[in-house]
Amino acid sequence: MGKIRVFIVDDSMVFRNYISQTLASSQEFEIIGTATNGYEALKTIPEMKPDVVTMDIEMPRLNGIELLKQLLPVYPVPVVLVSSLSITVFDALSAGAVDFVKKPDWTNMQNRDAFDENLRQKLKMAAGSKVHLPKDPGKAARTTDERNYDHASQVANATRILKTDKIIAIGASTGGTEAILSVVRNFPADMPGVVITQHMPAGFTAMYSERLNRICKMEVKEAKNGDKVVQGRMLIAPGGYQMRVVRIGNGYEVTVTQEERVNGHAPSVDVLFNSVAQNVRDHAIGVILTGMGADGAAGLLRMRKAGAFTIGQDKESCVVYGMPMEAYKLGAVCKQASLLNIPGIIYQQLGIHA
């Protein structure tokens, strides 16, 4: 296999050079071009045909979000955002970017080393990933799964009999921010408690929780130690911490602790799923979504063995069919389904009827 062909888009000459040097130090990458702004990138990328693009968001004239909207329909190349901590990262992911890496703190060499390794790993992953273009809502009725999606939306707004002692546990990684949103955005306000682990660094999980809280009908918050898992609330594991569900009396709450990474991640999906298997058992529904690697697969298997109903995202709708694939291979998945069909399956398991 040849080198991964990388195109760099950033208005900072210092940072373009830094990324070039970082990737050039590895034999796996070839820098085939750079652009200083979105207009230049829009013209050059389709001509150069890179395997993957690194892109800043805040740029003059044409920012990264507008560039993605114009570029991807013409040349659907995987894009990894390299940007500072900002809510606009999630807007860019919604516009079709595959993943993101936070720009390093120049005053901290250890942070730079971590950035270098993280960037290389995410570019290797992105080079083999699928690019899912945002769908035009006006054209949604023409998609294959739309009938099921409409039914799920109708059910969510109908008279319901909810099994409120259930807990829904969701885990995801690469491509997961938008996949999670797709699953939970129409959950009704009185949905059973939801706990989520998405691989994400510290700082981003707070912004992601706030974004979901603005969009979703349920209350969404970044979890804090001792938060109750209750009907109508969705808890997001904070970046840099491990989150577990524990039983307290007749209910549940989460513990949030700063500890070692598991499977290379904090938060880890396996940590969450293992706790749900142990403490919630057959009163749980587990969902594993798009992501690289195998984090969550073993935990989902433990959930299934404990009596939980488990769902895995199918290959066709994943950005990266890694975590769901490993779970499926282990026999951890009761039902494999497309992203659009997962909400309807969850409603069925909860006994929600129109």
Coordinates of C-alpha atoms in Angstrom, one line a residue, residues 148-149 152-153 155 179-187 191 287 311 337-350 352:
N148 CA -39.3 4.0 9.2
Y149 CA -37.9 7.3 10.3
A152 CA -40.4 6.6 14.6
S153 CA -41.1 10.4 14.7
V155 CA -44.4 7.2 17.6
A179 CA -24.6 9.6 14.7
I180 CA -25.6 10.1 18.3
L181 CA -27.6 13.2 17.4
S182 CA -29.4 11.2 14.7
V183 CA -30.5 8.6 17.2
V184 CA -31.5 10.8 20.1
R185 CA -32.7 14.1 18.6
N186 CA -36.4 12.9 18.5
F187 CA -36.4 11.0 21.8
M191 CA -37.8 9.1 27.5
V287 CA -26.3 0.8 21.3
I311 CA -28.1 -2.8 18.8
A337 CA -29.6 -1.7 11.8
S338 CA -29.0 1.4 9.9
L339 CA -28.7 4.7 11.8
L340 CA -32.1 5.9 10.7
N341 CA -33.8 2.7 11.9
I342 CA -32.1 2.5 15.3
P343 CA -34.6 4.9 17.1
G344 CA -37.6 2.9 16.0
I345 CA -36.0 -0.3 17.3
I346 CA -35.4 1.3 20.7
Y347 CA -39.0 2.5 20.8
Q348 CA -40.2 -1.1 20.1
Q349 CA -38.1 -2.4 22.9
L350 CA -39.5 0.2 25.3
I352 CA -43.8 2.6 22.8

